[in-house]
CSV table of C-alpha atoms and ligand atoms in Angstrom, one decimal:
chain,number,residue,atom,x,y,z
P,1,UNK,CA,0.0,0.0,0.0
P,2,UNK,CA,1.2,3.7,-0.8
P,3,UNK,CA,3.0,4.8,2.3
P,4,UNK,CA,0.9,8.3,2.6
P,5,UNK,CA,-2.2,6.0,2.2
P,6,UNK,CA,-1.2,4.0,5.6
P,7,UNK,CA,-0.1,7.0,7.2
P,8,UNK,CA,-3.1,8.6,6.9
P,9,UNK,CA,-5.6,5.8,7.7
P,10,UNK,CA,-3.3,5.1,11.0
P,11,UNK,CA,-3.6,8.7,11.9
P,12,UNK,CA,-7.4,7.5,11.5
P,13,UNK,CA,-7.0,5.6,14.6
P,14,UNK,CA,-4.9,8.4,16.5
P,15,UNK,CA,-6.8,9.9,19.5
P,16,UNK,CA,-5.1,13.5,19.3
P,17,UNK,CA,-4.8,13.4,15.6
P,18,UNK,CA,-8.6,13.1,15.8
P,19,UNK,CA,-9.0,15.7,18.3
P,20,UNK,CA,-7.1,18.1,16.5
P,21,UNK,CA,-8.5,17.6,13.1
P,22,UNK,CA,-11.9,17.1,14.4
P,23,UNK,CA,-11.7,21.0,16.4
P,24,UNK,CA,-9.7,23.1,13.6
P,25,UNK,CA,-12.1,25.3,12.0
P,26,UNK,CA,-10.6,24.4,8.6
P,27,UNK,CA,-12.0,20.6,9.1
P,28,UNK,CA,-15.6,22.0,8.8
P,29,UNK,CA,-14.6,23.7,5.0
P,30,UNK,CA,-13.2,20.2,3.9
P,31,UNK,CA,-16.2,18.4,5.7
P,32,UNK,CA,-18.4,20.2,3.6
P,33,UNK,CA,-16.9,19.1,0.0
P,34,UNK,CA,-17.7,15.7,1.1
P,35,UNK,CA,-20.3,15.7,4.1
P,36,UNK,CA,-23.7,16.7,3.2
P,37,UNK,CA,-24.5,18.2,6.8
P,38,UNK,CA,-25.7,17.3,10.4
P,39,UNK,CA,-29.1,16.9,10.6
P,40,UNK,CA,-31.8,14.9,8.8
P,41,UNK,CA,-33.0,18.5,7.4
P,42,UNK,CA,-29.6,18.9,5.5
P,43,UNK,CA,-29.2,15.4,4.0
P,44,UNK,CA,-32.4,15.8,2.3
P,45,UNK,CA,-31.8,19.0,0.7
P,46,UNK,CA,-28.9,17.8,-1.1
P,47,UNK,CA,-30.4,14.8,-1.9
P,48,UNK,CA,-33.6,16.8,-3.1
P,49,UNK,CA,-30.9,18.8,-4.8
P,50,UNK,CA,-29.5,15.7,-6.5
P,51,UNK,CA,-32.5,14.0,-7.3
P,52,UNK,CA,-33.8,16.8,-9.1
P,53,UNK,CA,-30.6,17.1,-11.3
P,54,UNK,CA,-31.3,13.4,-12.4
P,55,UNK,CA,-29.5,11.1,-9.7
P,56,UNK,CA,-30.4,9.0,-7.4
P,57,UNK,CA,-28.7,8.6,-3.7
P,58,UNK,CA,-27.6,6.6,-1.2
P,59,UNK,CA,-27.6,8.3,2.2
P,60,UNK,CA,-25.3,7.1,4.9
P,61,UNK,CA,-25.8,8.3,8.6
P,62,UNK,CA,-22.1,8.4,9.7
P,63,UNK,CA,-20.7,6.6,12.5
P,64,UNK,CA,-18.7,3.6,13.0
P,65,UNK,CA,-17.1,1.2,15.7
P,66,UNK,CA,-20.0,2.1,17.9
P,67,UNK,CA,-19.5,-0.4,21.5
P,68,UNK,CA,-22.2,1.4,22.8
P,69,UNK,CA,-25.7,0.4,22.7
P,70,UNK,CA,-27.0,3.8,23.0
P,71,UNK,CA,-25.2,5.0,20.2
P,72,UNK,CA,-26.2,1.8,18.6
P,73,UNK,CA,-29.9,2.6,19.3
P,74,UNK,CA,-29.4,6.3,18.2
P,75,UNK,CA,-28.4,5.2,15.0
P,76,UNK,CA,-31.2,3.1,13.9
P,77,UNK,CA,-33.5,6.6,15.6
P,78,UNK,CA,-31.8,8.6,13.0
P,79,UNK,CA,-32.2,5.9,10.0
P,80,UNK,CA,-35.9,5.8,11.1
P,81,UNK,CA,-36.4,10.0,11.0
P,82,UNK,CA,-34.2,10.0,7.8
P,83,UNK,CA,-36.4,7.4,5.8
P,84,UNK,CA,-39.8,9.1,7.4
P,85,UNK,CA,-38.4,12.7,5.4
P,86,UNK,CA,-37.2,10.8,1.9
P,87,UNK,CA,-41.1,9.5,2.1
P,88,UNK,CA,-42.9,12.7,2.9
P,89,UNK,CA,-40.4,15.0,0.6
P,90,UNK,CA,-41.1,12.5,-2.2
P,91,UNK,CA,-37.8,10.9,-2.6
P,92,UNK,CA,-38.5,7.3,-1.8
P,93,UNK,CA,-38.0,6.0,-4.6
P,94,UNK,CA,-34.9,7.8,-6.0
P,95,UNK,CA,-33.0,7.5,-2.6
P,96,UNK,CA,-32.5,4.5,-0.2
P,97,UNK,CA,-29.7,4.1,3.0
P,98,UNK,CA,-26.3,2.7,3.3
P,99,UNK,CA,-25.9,1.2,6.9
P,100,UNK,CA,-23.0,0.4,8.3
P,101,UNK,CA,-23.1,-2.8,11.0
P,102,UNK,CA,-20.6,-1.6,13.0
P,103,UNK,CA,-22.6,1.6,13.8
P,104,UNK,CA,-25.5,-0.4,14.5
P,105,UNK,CA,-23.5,-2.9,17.5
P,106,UNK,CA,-21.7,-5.6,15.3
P,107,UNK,CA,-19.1,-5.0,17.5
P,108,UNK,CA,-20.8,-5.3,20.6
P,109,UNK,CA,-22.9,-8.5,19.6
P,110,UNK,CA,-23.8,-9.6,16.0
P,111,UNK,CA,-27.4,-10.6,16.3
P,112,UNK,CA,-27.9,-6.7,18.3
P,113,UNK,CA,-26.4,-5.6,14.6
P,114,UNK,CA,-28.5,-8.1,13.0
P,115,UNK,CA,-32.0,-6.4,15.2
P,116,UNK,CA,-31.4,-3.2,14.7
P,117,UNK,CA,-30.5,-3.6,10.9
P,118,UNK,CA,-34.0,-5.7,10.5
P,119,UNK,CA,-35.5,-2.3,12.4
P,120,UNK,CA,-34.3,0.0,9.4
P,121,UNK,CA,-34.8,-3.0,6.7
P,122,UNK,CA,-38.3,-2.9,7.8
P,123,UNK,CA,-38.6,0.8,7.9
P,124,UNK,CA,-37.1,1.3,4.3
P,125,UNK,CA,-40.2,-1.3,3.2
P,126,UNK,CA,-43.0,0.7,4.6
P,127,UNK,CA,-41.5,3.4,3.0
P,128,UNK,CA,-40.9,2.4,-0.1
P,129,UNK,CA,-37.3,1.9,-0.7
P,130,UNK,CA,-33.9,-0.4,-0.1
P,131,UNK,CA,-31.1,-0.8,2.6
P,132,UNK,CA,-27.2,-1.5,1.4
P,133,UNK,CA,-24.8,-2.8,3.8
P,134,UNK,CA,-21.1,-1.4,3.6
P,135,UNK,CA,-18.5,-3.1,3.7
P,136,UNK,CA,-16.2,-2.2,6.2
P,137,UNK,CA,-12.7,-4.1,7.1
P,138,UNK,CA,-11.9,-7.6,6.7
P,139,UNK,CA,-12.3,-8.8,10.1
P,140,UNK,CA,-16.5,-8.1,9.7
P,141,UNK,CA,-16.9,-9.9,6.1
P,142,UNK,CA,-18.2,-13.3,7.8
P,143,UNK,CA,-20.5,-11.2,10.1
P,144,UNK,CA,-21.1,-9.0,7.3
P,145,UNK,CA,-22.4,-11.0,4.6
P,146,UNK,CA,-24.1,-13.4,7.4
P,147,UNK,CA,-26.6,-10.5,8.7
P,148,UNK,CA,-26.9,-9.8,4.7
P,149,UNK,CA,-28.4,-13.5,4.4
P,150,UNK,CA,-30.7,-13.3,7.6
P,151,UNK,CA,-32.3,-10.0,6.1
P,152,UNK,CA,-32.6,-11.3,2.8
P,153,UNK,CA,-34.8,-14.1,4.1
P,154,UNK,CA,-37.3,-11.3,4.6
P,155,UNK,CA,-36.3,-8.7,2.6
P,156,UNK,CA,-34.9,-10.1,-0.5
P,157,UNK,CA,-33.7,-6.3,-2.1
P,158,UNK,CA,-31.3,-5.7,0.7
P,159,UNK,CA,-27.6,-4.3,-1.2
P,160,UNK,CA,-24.5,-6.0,-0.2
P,161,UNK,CA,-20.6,-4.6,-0.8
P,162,UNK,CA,-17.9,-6.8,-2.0
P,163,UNK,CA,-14.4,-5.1,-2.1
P,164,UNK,CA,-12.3,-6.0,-5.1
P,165,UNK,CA,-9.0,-5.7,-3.2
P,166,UNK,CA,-9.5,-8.6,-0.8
P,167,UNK,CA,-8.7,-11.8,-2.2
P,168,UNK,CA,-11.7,-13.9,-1.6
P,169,UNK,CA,-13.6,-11.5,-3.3
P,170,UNK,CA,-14.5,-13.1,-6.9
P,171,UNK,CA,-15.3,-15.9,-4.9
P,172,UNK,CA,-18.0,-13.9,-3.1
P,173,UNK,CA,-19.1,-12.3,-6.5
P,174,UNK,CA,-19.8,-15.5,-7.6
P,175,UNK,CA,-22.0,-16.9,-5.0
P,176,UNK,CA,-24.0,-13.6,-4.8
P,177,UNK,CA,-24.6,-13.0,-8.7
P,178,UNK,CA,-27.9,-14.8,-8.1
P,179,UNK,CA,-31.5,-13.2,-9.5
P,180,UNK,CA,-32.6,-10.1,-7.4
P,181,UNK,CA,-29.4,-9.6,-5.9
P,182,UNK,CA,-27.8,-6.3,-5.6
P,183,UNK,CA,-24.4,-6.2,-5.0
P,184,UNK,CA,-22.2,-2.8,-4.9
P,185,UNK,CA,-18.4,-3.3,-6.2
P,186,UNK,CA,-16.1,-0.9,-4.9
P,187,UNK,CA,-12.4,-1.4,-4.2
P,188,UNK,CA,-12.2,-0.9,-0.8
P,189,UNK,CA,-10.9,2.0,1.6
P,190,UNK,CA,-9.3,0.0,4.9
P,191,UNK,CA,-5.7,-0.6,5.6
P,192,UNK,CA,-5.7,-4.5,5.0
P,193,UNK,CA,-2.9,-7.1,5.5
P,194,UNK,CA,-1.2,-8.7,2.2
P,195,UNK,CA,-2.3,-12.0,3.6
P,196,UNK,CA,-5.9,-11.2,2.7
P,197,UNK,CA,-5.6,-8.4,0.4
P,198,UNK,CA,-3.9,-7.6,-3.2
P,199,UNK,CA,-1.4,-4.7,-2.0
P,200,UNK,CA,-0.8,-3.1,-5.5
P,201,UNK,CA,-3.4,-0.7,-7.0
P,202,UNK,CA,-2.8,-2.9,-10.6
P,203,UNK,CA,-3.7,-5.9,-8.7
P,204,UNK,CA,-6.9,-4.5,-7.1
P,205,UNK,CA,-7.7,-3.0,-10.7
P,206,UNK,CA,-7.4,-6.3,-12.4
P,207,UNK,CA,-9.6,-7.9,-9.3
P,208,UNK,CA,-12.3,-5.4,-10.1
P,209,UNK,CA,-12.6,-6.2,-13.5
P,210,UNK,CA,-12.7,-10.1,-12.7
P,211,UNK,CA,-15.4,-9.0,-10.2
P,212,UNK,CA,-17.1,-6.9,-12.6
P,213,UNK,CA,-17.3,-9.7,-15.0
P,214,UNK,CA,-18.5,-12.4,-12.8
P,215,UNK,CA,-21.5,-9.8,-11.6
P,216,UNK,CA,-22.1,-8.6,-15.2
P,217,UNK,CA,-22.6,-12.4,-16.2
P,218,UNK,CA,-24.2,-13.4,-13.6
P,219,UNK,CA,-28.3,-12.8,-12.5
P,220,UNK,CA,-28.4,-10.0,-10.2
P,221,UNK,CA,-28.1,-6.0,-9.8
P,222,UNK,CA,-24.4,-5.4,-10.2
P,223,UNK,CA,-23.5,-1.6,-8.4
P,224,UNK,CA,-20.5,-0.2,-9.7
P,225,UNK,CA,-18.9,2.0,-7.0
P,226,UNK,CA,-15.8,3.9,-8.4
P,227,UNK,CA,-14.8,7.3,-10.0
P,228,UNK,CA,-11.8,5.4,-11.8
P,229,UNK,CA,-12.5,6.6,-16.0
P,230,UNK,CA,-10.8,3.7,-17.1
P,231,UNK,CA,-12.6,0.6,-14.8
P,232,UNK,CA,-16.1,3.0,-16.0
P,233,UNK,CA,-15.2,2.3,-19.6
P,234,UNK,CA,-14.5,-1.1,-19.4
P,235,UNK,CA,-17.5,-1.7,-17.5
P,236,UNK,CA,-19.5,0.1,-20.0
P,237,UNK,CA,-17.3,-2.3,-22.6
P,238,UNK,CA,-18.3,-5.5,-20.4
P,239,UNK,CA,-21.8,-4.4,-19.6
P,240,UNK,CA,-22.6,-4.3,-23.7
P,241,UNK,CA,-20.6,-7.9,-24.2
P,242,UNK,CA,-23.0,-9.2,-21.7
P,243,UNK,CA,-26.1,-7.5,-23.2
P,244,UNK,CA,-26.8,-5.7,-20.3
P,245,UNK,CA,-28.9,-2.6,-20.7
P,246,UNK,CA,-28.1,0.4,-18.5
P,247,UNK,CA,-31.7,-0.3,-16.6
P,248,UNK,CA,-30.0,-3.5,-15.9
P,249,UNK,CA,-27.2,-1.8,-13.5
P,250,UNK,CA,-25.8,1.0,-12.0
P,251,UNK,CA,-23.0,3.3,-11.2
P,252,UNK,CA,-22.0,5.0,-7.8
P,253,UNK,CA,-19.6,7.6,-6.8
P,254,UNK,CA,-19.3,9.5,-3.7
P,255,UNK,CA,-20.8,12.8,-3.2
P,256,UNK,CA,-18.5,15.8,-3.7
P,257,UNK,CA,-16.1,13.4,-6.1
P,258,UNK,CA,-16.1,14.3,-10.3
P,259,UNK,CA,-19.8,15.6,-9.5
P,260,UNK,CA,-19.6,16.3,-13.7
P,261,UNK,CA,-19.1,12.5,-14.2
P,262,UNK,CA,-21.3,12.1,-12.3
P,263,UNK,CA,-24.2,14.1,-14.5
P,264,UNK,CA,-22.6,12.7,-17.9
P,265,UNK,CA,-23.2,9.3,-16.6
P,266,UNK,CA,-27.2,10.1,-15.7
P,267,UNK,CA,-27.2,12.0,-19.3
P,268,UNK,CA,-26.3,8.9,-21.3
P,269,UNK,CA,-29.1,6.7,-19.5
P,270,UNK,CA,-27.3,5.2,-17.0
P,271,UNK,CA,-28.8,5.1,-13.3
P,272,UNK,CA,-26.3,7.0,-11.6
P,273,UNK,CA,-25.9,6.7,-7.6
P,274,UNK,CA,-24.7,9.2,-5.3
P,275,UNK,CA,-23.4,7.9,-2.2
P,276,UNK,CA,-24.5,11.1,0.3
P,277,UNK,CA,-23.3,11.3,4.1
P,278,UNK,CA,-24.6,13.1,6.9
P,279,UNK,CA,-24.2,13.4,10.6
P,280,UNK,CA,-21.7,14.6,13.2
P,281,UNK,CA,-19.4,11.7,13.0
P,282,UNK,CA,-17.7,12.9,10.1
P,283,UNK,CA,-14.1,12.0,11.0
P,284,UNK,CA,-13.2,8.7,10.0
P,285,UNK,CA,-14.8,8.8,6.4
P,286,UNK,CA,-12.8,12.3,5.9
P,287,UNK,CA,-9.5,10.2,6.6
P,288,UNK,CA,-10.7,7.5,4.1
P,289,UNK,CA,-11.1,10.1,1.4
P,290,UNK,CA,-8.0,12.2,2.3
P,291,UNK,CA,-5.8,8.6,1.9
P,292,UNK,CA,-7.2,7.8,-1.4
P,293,UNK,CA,-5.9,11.0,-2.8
P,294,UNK,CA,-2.7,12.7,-2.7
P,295,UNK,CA,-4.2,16.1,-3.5
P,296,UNK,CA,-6.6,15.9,-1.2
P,297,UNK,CA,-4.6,15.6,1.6
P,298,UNK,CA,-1.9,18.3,0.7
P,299,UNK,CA,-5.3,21.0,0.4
P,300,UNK,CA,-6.1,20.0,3.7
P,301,UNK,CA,-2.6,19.8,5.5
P,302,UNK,CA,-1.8,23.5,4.1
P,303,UNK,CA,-5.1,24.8,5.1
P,304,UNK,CA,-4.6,23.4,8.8
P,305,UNK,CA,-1.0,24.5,9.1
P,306,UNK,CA,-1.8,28.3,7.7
P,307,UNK,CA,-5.8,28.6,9.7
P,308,UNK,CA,-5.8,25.7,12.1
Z,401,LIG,P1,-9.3,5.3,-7.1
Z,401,LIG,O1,-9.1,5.6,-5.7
Z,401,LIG,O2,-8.2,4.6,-7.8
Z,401,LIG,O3,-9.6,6.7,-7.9
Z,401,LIG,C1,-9.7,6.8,-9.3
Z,401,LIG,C2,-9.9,8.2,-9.7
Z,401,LIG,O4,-11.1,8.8,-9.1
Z,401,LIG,C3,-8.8,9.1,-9.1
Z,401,LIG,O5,-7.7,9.1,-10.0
Z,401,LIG,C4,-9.5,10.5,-9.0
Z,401,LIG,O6,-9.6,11.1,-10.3
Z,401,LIG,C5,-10.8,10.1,-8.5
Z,401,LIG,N1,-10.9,10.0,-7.0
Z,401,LIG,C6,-11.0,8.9,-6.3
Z,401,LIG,N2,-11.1,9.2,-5.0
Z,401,LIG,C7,-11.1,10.5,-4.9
Z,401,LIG,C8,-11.1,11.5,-3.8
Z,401,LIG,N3,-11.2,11.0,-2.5
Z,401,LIG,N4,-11.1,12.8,-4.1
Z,401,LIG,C9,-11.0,13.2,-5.4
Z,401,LIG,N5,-10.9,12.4,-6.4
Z,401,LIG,C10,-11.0,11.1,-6.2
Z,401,LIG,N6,-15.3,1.2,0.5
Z,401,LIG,C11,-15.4,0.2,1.4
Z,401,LIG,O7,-14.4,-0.3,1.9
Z,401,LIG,N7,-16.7,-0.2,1.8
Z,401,LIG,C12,-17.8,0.4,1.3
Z,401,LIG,O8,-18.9,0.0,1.7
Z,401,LIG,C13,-17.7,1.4,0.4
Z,401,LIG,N8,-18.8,2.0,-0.2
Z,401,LIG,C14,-18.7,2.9,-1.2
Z,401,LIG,C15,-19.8,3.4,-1.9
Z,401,LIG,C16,-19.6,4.2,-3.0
Z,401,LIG,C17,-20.8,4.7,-3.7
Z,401,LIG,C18,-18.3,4.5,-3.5
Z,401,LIG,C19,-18.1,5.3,-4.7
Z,401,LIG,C20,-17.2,4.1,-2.8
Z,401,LIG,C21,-17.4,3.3,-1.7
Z,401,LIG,N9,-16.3,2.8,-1.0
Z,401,LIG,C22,-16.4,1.8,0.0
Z,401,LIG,C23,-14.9,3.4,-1.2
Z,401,LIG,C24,-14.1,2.6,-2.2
Z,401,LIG,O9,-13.7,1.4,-1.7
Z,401,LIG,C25,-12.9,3.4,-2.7
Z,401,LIG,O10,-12.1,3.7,-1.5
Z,401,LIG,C26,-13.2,4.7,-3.3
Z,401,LIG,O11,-14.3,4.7,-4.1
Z,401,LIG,C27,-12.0,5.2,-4.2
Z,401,LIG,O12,-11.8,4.2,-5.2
Z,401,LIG,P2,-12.0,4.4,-6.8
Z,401,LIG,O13,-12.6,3.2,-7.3
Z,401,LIG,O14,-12.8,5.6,-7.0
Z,401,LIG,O15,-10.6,4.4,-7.4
């Protein structure tokens, strides 16, 4: 892995690092290239905002690593008021939720994550739309796709994320290419050990592709999750080998990230899904955006050095 890239996401994991960044008023101007806002209120104005310019969303309540149930159980409150607004603004069917298990208690005790999940699963069917599950780092794949199976008994729609840079992962595009089954491809944003994960950014490429194909070929809702121009035009290659119309899948990209991409995408046909988060706990999906980009991070390490 790129040496800034594991500097960074171990500065994720630094107390005072996070304390510092977290209180210098230049944080809050980088926040908001990426973050949509705090409140409920906010994430639904920019996904009105993106709806209306032809997108659809996927809105993520941030927080992570909760071991607290109460945190746990304020999650799920904020999922429940969030999907409540997307139905009475209108946007149900243009914008679901991405959910993170960890956030929800995985940590604490899989079959709490597993509840509370089933709370918001069952909250995004009255309301008329879907639940992903991210992916987060390698130890919580088992746990991960094992909650995924328990809600799909019930509610078959539920997304899943496979990251192309762990090993197993054409394995698990395989089994999950099955009819109705949404799957999100990305590459994957946690420091991972080489044991379980291709270390070189070629490597992780060629995975995705793999992936791509065997989710292309296969029976279900393949999610393509990446601003990369060059895995976009293969899959657009791929997607026409297979016959696959662009009804038939989707792009993603992150919101604040080639936002004109994003529109050219949504102009030629294609669904086109902006991954939107909200919330206070903005700090560890900053760092996972600062790693993946050189630039990024320079911006913000001058603007903290000359205003922090
Ligand atoms: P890559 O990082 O190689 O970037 C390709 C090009 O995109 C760059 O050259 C640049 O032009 C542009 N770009 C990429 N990142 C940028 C940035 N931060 N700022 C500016 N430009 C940037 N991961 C995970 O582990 N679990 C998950 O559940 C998810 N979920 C998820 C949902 C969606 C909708 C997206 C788009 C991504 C995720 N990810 C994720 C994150 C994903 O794993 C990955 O870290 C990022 O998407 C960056 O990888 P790319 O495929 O964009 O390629």
């Amino acid at each position: 892995m790129n040496p800034l890239r594991s500097l960074i996401l171990a500065a994720a994991g630094n107390e005072t690092i996070r304390r510092v960044v977290a209180t210098a008023p230049v944080s809050r101007d980088v926040v908001r290239r990426f973050v949509a806002g705090e409140s409920t209120a906010k994430a639904v104005a920019v996904a009105t905002r993106l709806v209306a310019d032809g997108l659809t969303v996927t809105l993520d309540y941030l927080g992570e690593d909760t071991t607290d149930a109460t945190l746990a159980e304020r999650t799920v409150q904020a999922y429940l008021e969030l999907l409540a607004a997307l139905h009475d603004e209108g946007l149900a069917e243009r914008a679901e939720v991405s959910v993170k298990l960890s956030a929800v208690g995985q940590a604490l005790d899989e079959s709490m994550a597993l509840d509370n999940a089933s709370r918001i699963c069952a909250a995004a069917d009255t309301h008329g739309t879907t639940v992903t599950l991210d992916m987060e780092d390698h130890t919580t794949t088992d746990s991960t796709l094992r909650v995924l199976a328990e809600l799909r008994a019930t509610w078959p729609w539920v997304g899943a994320v496979l990251q192309s840079y762990l090993r197993r992962t054409l394995d698990d595009c395989t089994r999950l290419a099955t009819s109705g089954s949404r799957v999100r491809l990305c590459k994957g944003a946690y420091a991972e050990p080489p044991e379980v994960a291709f270390d070189s950014a070629h490597e992780v490429d060629l995975s995705y592709v793999r992936c791509a194909n065997a989710l292309l070929s296969g029976d279900g809702f393949p999610m393509f999750a990446t601003h990369d121009p060059r895995l976009i035009r293969i899959i657009g290659e791929r997607a026409a080998f297979y016959g696959r119309k662009p009804g038939s899948f989707e792009f993603q990209m992150l919101y604040g990230i080639r936002s004109d991409e994003q529109r050219r995408l949504a102009q030629l046909g294609h669904t086109m899904r902006v991954y939107v988060p909200y919330g206070g706990e903005w700090y560890g999906y900053l760092m996972r955006r600062l790693a993946e980009r050189p630039a990024n991070t320079a911006f913000f390490l001058r603007a903290l050095a000359t205003r922090g």
